[in-house]
Tab-separated table of C-alpha atoms and ligand atoms in Angstrom:
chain	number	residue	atom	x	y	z
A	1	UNK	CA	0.000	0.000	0.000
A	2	UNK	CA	1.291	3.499	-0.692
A	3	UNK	CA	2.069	5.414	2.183
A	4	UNK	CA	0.620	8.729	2.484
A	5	UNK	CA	1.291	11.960	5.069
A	6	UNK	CA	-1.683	12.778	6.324
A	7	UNK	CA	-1.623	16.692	6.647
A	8	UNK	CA	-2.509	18.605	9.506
A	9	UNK	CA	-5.436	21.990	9.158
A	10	UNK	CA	-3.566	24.399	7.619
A	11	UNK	CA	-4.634	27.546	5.094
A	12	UNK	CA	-4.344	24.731	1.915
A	13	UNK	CA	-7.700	22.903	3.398
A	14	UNK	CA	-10.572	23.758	1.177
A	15	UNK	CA	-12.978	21.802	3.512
A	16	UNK	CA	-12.583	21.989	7.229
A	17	UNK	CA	-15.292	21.236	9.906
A	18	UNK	CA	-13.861	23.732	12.236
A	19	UNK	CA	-14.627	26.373	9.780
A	20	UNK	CA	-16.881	29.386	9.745
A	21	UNK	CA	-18.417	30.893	7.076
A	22	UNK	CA	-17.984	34.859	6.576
A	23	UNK	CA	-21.475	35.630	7.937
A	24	UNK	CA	-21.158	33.826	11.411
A	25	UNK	CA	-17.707	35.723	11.774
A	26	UNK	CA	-19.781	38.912	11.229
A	27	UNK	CA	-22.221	37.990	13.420
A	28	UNK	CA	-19.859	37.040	16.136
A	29	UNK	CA	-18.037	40.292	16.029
A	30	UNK	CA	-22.066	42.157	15.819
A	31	UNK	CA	-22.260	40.208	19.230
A	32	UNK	CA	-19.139	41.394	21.213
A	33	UNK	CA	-18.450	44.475	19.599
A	34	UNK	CA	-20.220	47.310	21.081
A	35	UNK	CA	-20.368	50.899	20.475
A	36	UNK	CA	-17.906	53.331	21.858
A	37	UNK	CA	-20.318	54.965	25.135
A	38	UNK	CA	-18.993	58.368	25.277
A	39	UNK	CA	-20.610	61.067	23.458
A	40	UNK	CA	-19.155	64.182	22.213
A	41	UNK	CA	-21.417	67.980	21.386
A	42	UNK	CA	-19.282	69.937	18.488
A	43	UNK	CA	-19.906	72.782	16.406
A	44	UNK	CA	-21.768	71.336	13.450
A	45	UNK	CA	-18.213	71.750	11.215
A	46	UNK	CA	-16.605	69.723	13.580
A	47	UNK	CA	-19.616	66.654	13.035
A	48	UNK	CA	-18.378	66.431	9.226
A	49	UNK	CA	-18.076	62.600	8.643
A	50	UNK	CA	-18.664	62.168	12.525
A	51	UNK	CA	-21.479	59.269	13.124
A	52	UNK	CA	-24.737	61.012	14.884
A	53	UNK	CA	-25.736	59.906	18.281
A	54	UNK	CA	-28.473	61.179	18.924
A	55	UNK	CA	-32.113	61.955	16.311
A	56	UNK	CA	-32.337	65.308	15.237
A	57	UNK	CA	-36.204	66.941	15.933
A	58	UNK	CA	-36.756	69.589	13.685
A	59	UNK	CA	-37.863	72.888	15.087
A	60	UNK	CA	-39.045	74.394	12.806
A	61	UNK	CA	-41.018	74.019	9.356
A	62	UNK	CA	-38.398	74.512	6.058
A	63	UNK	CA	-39.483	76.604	4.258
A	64	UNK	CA	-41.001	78.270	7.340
A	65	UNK	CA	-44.047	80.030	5.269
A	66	UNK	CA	-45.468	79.505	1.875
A	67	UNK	CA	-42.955	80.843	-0.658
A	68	UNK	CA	-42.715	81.780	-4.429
A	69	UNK	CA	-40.449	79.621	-6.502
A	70	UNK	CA	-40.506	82.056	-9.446
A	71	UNK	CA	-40.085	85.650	-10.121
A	72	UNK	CA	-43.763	86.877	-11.045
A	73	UNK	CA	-46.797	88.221	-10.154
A	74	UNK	CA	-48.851	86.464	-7.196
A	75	UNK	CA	-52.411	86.559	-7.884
A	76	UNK	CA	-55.747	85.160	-6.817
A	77	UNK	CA	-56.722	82.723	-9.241
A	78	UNK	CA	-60.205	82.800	-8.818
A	79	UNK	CA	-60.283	86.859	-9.712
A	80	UNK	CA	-58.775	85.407	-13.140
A	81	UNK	CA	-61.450	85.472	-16.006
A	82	UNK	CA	-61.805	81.785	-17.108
A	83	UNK	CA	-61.160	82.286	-20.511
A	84	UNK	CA	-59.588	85.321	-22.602
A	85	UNK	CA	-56.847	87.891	-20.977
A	86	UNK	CA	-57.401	89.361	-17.811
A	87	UNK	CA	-55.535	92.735	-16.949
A	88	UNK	CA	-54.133	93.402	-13.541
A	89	UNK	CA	-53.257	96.784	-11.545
A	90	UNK	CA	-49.682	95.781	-9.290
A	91	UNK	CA	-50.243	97.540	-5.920
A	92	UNK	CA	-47.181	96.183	-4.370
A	93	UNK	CA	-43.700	94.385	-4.569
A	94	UNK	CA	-42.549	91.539	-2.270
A	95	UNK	CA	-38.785	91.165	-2.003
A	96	UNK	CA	-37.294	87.482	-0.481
A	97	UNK	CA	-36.671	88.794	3.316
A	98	UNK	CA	-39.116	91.847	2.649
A	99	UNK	CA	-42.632	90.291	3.066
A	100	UNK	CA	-45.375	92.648	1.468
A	101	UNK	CA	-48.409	93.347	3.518
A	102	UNK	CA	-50.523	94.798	0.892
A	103	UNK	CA	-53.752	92.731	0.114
A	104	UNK	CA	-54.432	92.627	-3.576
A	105	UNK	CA	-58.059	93.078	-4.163
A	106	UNK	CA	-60.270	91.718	-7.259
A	107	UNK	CA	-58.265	93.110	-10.540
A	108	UNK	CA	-54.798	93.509	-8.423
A	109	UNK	CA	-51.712	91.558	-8.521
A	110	UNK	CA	-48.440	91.567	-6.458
A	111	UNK	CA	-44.903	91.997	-8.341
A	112	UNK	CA	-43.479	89.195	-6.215
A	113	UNK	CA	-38.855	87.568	-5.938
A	114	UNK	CA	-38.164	83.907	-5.901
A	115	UNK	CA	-38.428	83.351	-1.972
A	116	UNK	CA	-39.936	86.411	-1.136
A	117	UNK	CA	-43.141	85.368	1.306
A	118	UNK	CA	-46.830	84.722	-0.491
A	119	UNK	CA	-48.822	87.656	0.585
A	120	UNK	CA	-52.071	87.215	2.101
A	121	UNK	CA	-55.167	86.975	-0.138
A	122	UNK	CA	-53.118	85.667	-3.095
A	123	UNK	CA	-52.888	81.759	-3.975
A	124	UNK	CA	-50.540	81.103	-7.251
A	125	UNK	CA	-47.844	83.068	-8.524
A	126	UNK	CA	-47.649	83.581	-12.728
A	127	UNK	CA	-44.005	83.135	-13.901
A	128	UNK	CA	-43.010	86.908	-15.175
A	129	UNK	CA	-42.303	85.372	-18.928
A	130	UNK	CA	-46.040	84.195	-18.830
A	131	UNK	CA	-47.502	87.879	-18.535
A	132	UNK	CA	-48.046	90.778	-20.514
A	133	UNK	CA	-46.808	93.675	-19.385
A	134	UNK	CA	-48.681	96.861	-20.558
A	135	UNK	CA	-46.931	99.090	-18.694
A	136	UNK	CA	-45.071	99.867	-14.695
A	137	UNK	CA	-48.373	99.354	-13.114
A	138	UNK	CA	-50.008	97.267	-15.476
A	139	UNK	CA	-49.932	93.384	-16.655
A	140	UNK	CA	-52.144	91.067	-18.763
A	141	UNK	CA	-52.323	87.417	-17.680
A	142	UNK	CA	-54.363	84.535	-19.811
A	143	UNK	CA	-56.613	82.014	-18.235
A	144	UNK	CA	-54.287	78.789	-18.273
A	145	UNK	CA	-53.046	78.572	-15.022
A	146	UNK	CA	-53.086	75.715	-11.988
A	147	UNK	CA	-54.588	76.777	-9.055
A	148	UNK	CA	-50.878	77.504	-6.609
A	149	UNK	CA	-48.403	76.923	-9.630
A	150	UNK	CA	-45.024	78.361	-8.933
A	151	UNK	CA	-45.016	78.562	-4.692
A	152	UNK	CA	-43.062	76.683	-2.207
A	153	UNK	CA	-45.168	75.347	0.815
A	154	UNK	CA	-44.410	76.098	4.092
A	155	UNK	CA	-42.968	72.514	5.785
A	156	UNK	CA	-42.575	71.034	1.841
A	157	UNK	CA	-38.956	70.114	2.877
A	158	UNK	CA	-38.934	69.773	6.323
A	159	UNK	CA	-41.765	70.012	8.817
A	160	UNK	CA	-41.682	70.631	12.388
A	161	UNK	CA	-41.293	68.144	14.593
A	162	UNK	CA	-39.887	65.482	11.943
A	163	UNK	CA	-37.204	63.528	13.020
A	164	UNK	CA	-34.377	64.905	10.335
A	165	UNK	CA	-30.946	63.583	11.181
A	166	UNK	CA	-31.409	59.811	12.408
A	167	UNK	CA	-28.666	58.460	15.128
A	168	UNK	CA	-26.013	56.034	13.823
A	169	UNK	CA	-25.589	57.482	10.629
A	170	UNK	CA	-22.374	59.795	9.122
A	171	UNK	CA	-23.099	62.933	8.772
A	172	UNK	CA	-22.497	64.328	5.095
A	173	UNK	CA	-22.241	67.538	3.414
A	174	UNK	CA	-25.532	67.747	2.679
A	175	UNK	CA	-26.609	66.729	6.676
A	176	UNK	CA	-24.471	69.652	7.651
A	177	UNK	CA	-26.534	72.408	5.158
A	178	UNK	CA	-29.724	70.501	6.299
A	179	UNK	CA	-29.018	70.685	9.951
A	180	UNK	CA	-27.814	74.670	9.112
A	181	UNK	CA	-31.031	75.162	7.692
A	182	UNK	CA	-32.501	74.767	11.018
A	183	UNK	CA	-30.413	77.091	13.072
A	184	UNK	CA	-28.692	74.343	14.660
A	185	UNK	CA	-25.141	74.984	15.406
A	186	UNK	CA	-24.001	71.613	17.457
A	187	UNK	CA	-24.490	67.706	17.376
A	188	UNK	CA	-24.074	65.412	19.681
A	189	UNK	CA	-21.705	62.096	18.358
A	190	UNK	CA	-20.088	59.466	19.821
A	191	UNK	CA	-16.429	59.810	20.163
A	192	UNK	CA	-13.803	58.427	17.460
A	193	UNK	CA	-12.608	55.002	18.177
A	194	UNK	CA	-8.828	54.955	18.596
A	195	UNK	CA	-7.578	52.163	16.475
A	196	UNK	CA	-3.771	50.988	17.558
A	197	UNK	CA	-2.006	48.342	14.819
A	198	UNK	CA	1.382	46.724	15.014
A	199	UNK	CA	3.154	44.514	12.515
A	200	UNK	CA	4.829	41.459	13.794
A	201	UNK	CA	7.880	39.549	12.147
A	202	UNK	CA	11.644	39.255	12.889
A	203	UNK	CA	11.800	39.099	8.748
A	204	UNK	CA	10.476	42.512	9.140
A	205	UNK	CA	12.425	46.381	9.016
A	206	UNK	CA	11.351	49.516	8.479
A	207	UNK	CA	11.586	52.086	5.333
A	208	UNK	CA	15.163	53.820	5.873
A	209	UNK	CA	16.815	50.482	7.404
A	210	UNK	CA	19.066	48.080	5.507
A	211	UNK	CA	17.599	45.273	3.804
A	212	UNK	CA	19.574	42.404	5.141
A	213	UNK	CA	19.684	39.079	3.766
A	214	UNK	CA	16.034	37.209	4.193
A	215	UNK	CA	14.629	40.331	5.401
A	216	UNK	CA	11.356	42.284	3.906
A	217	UNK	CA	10.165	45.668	4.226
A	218	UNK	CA	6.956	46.279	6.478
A	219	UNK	CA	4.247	47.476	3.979
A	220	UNK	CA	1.484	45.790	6.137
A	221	UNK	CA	1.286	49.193	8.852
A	222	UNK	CA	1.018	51.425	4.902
A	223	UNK	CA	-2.017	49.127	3.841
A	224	UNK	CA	-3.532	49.881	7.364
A	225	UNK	CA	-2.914	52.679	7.519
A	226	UNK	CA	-4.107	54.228	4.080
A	227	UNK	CA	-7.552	51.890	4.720
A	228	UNK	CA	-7.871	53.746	8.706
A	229	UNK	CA	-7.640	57.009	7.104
A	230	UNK	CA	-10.615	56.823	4.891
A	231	UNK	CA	-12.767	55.948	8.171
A	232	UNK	CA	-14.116	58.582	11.084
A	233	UNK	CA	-10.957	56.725	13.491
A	234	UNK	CA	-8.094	58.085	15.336
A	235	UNK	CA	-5.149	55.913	14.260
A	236	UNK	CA	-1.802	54.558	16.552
A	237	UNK	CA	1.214	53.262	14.885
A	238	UNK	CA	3.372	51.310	17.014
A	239	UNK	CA	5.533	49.772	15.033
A	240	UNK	CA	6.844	46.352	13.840
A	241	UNK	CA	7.457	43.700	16.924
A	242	UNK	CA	9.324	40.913	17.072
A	243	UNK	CA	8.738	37.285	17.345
A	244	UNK	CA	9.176	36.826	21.152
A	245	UNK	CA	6.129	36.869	23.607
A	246	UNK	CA	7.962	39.735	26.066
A	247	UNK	CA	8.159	42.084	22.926
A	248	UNK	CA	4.329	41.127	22.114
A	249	UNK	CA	2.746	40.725	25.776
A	250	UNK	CA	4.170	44.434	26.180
A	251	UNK	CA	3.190	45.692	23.087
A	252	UNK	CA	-0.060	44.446	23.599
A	253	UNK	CA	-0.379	45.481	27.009
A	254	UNK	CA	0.150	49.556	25.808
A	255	UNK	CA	-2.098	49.014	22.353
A	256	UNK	CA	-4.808	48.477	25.140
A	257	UNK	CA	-3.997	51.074	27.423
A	258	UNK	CA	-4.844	53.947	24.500
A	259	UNK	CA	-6.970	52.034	21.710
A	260	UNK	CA	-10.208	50.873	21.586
A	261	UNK	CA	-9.579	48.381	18.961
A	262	UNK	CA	-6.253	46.640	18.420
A	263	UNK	CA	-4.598	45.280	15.189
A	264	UNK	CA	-1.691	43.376	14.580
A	265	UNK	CA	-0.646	41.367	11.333
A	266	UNK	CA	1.232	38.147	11.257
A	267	UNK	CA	1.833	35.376	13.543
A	268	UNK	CA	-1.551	34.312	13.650
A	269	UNK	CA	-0.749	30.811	12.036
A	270	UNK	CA	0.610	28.197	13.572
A	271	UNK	CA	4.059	28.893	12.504
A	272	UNK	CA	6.982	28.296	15.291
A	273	UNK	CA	7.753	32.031	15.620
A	274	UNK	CA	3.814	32.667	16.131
A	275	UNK	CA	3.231	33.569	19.401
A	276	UNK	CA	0.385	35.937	19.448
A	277	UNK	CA	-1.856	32.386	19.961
A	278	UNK	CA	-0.253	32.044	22.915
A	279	UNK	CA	-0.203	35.619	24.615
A	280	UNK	CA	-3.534	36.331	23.774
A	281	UNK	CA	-4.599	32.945	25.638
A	282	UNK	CA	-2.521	33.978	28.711
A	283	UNK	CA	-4.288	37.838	28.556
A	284	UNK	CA	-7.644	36.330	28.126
A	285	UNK	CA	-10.641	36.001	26.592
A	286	UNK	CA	-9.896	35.253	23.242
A	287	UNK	CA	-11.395	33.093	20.009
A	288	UNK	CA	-9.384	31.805	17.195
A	289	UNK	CA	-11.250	30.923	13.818
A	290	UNK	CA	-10.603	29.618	10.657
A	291	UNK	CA	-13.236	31.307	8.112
A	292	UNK	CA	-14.039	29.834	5.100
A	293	UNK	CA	-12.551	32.648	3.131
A	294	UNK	CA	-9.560	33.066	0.376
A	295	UNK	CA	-7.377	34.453	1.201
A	296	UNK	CA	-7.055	35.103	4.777
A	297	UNK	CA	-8.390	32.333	6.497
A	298	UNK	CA	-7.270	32.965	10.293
A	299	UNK	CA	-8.679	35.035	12.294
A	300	UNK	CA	-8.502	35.964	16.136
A	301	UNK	CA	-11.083	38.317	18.083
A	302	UNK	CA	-10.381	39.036	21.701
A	303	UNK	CA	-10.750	41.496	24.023
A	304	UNK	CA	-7.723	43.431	26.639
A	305	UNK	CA	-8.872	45.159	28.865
A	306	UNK	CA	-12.037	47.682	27.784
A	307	UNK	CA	-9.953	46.963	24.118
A	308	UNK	CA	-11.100	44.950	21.396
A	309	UNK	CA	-8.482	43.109	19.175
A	310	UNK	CA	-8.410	41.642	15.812
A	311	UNK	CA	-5.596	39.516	14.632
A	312	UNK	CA	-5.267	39.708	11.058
A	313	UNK	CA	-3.165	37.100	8.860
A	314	UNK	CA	0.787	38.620	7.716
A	315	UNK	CA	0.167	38.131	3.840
A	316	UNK	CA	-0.364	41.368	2.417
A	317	UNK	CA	-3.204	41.055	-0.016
A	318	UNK	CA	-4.755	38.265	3.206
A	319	UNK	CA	-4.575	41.807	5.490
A	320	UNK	CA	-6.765	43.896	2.886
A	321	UNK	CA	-9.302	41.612	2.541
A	322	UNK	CA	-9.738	40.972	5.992
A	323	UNK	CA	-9.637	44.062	6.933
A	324	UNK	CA	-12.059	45.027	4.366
A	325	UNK	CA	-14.338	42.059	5.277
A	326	UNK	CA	-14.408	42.113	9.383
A	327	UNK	CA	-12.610	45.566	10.419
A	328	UNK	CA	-14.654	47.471	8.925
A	329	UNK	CA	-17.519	46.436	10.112
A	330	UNK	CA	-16.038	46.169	13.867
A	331	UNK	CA	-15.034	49.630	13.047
A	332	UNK	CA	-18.798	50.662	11.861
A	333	UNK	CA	-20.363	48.943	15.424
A	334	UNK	CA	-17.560	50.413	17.414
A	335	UNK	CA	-18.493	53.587	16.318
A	336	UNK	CA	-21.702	53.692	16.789
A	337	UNK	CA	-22.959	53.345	12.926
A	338	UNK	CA	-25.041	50.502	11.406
A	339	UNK	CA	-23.047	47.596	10.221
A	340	UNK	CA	-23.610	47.490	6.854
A	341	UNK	CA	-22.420	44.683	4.952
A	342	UNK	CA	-20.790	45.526	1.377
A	343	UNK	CA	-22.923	46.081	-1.426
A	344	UNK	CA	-22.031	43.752	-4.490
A	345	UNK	CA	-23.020	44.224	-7.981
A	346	UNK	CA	-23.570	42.272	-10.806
A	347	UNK	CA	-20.694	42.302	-13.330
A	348	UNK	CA	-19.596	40.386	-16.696
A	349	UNK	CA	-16.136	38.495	-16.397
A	350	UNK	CA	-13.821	38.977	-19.322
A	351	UNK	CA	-11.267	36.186	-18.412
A	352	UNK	CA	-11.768	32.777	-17.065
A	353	UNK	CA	-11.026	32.291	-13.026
A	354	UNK	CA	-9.883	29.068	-11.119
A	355	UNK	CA	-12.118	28.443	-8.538
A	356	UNK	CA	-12.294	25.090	-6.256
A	357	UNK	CA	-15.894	24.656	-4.188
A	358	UNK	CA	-15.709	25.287	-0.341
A	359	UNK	CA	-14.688	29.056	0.201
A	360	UNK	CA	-15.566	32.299	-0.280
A	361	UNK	CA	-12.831	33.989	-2.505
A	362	UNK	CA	-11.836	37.236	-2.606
A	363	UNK	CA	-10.079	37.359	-6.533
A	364	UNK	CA	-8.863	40.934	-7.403
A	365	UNK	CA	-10.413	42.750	-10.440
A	366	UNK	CA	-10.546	45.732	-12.814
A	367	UNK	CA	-14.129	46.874	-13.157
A	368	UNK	CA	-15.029	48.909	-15.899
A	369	UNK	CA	-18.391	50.122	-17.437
A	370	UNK	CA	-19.088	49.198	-20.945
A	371	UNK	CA	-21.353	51.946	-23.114
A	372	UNK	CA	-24.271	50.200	-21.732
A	373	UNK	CA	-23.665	51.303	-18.569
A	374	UNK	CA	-22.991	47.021	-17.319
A	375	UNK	CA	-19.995	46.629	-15.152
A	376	UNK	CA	-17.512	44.097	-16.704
A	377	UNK	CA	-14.740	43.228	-14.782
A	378	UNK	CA	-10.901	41.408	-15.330
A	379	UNK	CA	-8.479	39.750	-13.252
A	380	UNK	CA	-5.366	41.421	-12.835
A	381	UNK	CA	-2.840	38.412	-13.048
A	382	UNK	CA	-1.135	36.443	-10.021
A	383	UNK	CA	-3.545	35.801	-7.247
A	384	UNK	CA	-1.356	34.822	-4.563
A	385	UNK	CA	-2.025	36.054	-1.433
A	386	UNK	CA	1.612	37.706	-0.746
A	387	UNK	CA	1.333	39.369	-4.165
A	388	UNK	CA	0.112	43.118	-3.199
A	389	UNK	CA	0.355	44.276	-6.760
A	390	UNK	CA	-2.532	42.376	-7.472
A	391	UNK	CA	-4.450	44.601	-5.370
A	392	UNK	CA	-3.332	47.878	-6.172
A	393	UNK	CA	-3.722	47.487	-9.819
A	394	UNK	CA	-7.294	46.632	-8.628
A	395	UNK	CA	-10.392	48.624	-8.024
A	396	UNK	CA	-12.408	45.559	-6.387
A	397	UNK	CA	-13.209	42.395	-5.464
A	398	UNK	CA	-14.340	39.139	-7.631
A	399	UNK	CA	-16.425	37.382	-4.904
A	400	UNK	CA	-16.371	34.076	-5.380
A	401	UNK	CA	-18.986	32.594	-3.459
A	402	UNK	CA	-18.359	29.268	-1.544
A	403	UNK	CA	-20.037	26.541	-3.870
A	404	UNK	CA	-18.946	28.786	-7.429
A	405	UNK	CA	-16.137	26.156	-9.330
A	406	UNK	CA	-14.323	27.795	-12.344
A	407	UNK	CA	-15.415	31.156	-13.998
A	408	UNK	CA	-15.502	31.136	-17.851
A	409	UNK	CA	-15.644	34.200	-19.974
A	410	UNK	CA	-19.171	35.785	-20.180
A	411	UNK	CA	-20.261	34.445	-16.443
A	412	UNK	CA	-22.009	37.034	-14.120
A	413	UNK	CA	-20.028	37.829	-11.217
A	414	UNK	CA	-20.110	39.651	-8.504
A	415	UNK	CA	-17.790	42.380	-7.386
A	416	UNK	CA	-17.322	44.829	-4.375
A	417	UNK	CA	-15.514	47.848	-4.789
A	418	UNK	CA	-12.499	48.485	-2.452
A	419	UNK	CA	-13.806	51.759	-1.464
A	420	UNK	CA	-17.377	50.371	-0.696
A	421	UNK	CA	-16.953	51.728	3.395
A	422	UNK	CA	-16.495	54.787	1.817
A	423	UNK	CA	-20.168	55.366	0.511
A	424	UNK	CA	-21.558	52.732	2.910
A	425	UNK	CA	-20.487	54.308	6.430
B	501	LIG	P1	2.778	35.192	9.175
B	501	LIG	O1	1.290	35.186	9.255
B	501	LIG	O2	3.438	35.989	10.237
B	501	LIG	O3	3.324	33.805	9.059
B	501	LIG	O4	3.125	35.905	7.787
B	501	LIG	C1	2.713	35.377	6.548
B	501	LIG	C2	3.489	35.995	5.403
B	501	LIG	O5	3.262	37.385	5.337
B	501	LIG	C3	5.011	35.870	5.550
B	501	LIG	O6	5.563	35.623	4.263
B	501	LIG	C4	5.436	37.201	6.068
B	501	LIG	O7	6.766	37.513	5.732
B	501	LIG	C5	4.478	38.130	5.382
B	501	LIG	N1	4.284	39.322	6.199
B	501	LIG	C6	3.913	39.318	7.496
B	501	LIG	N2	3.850	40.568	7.973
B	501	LIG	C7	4.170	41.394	6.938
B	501	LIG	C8	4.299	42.808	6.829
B	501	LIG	N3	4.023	43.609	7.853
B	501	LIG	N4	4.648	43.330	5.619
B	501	LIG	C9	4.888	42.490	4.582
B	501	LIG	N5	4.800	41.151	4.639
B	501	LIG	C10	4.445	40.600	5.799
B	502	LIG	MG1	5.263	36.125	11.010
């Protein structure tokens, strides 16, 4: 009989009973991730891409009275002959923040500016192109109007009392005008989450020290930290550490002192110069998974202290995903926004794909839009999981689901774009 080595788990299993699929993960950090508690009032500048903590009650009704939308003359329609002209005396002029508090009576008209206040007794306003004008005092108007054409009603936009700025979400541009439209100078919103990382590695040196034989540069703490400063976090770089527990256990032990969430890359396998594993055990409360994801199968989640940490794999392109996968959205709870899982769309593969059953996989791609307006998308080469080029030539993910086999040209994928926490905070 031949005889045959019977491997141990390791990232090369496709099928493996201990693993979880991407969604429990999720839901597993949903259930011990909570949001920061403290809460935070700053001038409404300040609240710019800030998550809201509490719902905004509108005072007041926007626009606060009924309005013209036009320049023209506001009349009341029913003084209007039904059919033929009908001429009109103007007896007064209302200016936007100059109200007019003449009453036009039957045969009378008001000379009225975009946003200036409806006066009373009137009920439409005629756009000034639509009018004859006969002379300064004088206009003809014809019978084909809509009762209240051309005016703005008071509470149209906003009306008082409406809940207008919902907790948990980021406030945008827009929120900030919206929220200035009400006279509203400060929000209240929950503090940014401080976010330490570390690299681990004795292969590892910094930019600006020699490259000695078997030695790499650190490019992991760059990834991070480009993909940290697109969200609403404070961010704490301390460094590469070395493969010894002391160097980690202390490392560790000053992440959680400052950060609310913790990140390190590497030595999350079960290498010999691993030892994360084994400090986190002795600190606490800690779970190790293997998710049913390519790349960047392992995975740890623990808590130090009042920190949370997430142990990402050392592989490069394994760090992206992951992060863009399960930080995020620890990031999104932590902060006290929805956790929103990344919208995929629908998109034509140019180039065939190797895919084996059992994993979700995480292929990199070029997505373009075709005149059509239909996303097709290509691979951009190598696929290894060490090979970072394949990600920044890349705007997004192939997703791969678990039970997909090989792509051929033509197939409908689907693909998530690498900025997708951008738009989706
Ligand atoms: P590990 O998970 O520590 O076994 O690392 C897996 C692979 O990723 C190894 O080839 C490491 O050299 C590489 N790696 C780990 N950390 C980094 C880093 N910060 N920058 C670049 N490569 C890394
Ligand atoms: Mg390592």
């Amino acid at each position: 009989m031949e005889a045959k080595i019977q491997a141990a788990p390791s990232c090369v299993d496709l099928f493996d009973s201990e693993s979880i699929s991407l969604d429990e993960a999720l839901q597993r950090i949903a259930a011990r991730v909570l949001p920061v508690s403290d809460l935070q009032k700053l001038p409404l500048r300040d609240c710019l891409g800030r998550i809201n903590a509490a719902d905004v009650v509108s005072p007041l009704n926007i626009p606060p009275k009924n309005n013209s939308a036009m320049d023209g003359f506001a009349v009341a329609l029913d003084t209007i002959k039904p059919e033929g002209l009908t001429e009109l005396k103007v007896t007064g002029t209302a200016f936007a923040g100059i109200p007019c508090d003449t009453r036009p009576q039957p045969g009378e008209c008001i000379r009225i500016m975009t946003g200036a206040i409806l006066p009373d007794g009137v009920d439409t306003v005629i756009m000034q192109e639509q009018v004859n004008v006969l002379d300064d005092n004088t206009i003809q108007v014809d019978a084909d109007h809509r009762p209240g054409e051309n005016i703005r009603r008071a509470g149209e936009d906003i009306s008082e009392g409406q809940v207008i700025l919902e907790a948990d979400i980021k406030i945008s541009p827009a929120d900030l005008g919206v929220i200035a439209s009400l006279g509203i100078g400060e929000l209240s919103v929950y503090r940014k989450p401080v976010v330490a990382f570390f690299s681990t590695g004795d292969e590892l040196v910094s930019i600006g020290e020699a490259l000695e034989d078997g030695k790499i540069y650190d490019s992991n703490r760059y990834s991070l930290f480009g993909l940290l400063s697109r969200l609403p976090v404070d961010i704490l770089d301390l460094g590469v550490i070395r493969d010894n527990p002391d160097d980690i256990r202390d490392a560790l032990g000053k992440a959680a002192e400052q950060a609310d969430l913790i990140l390190t890359t590497g030595g999350v396998s079960v290498g010999e110069a691993d030892y994360i594993k084994d400090v986190l055990e002795e600190l606490g409360d800690t779970e190790f998974w293997k998710i049913a994801i390519k790349p960047g199968r392992p995975l740890t989640l623990g808590s130090i202290g009042n920190s949370h940490f997430l142990g990402l794999p050392g592989n490069p392109v394994a760090v992206m995903v992951t992060f863009s996968q399960f930080v995020v959205p620890a990031i999104q709870r932590l902060s006290g926004a929805l956790m929103q899982p990344p919208r995929l769309f629908d998109a034509t593969s140019k180039d065939s794909l190797r895919k084996k059953p059992g994993r979700t996989e995480f292929q990199r791609g070029i997505a373009e839009q075709d005149g059509q307006g239909n996303w097709t998308v290509s691979k951009t080469g190598k696929q290894g999981s060490g090979i970072l080029t394949s990600m920044s030539r890349a705007n997004c993910f192939i997703v791969l689901p678990p039970e997909q086999a090989n792509v051929e040209p033509g197939d409908t994928v689907h693909i998530q774009f690498f900025d997708w926490f951008i738009t989706q905070f």
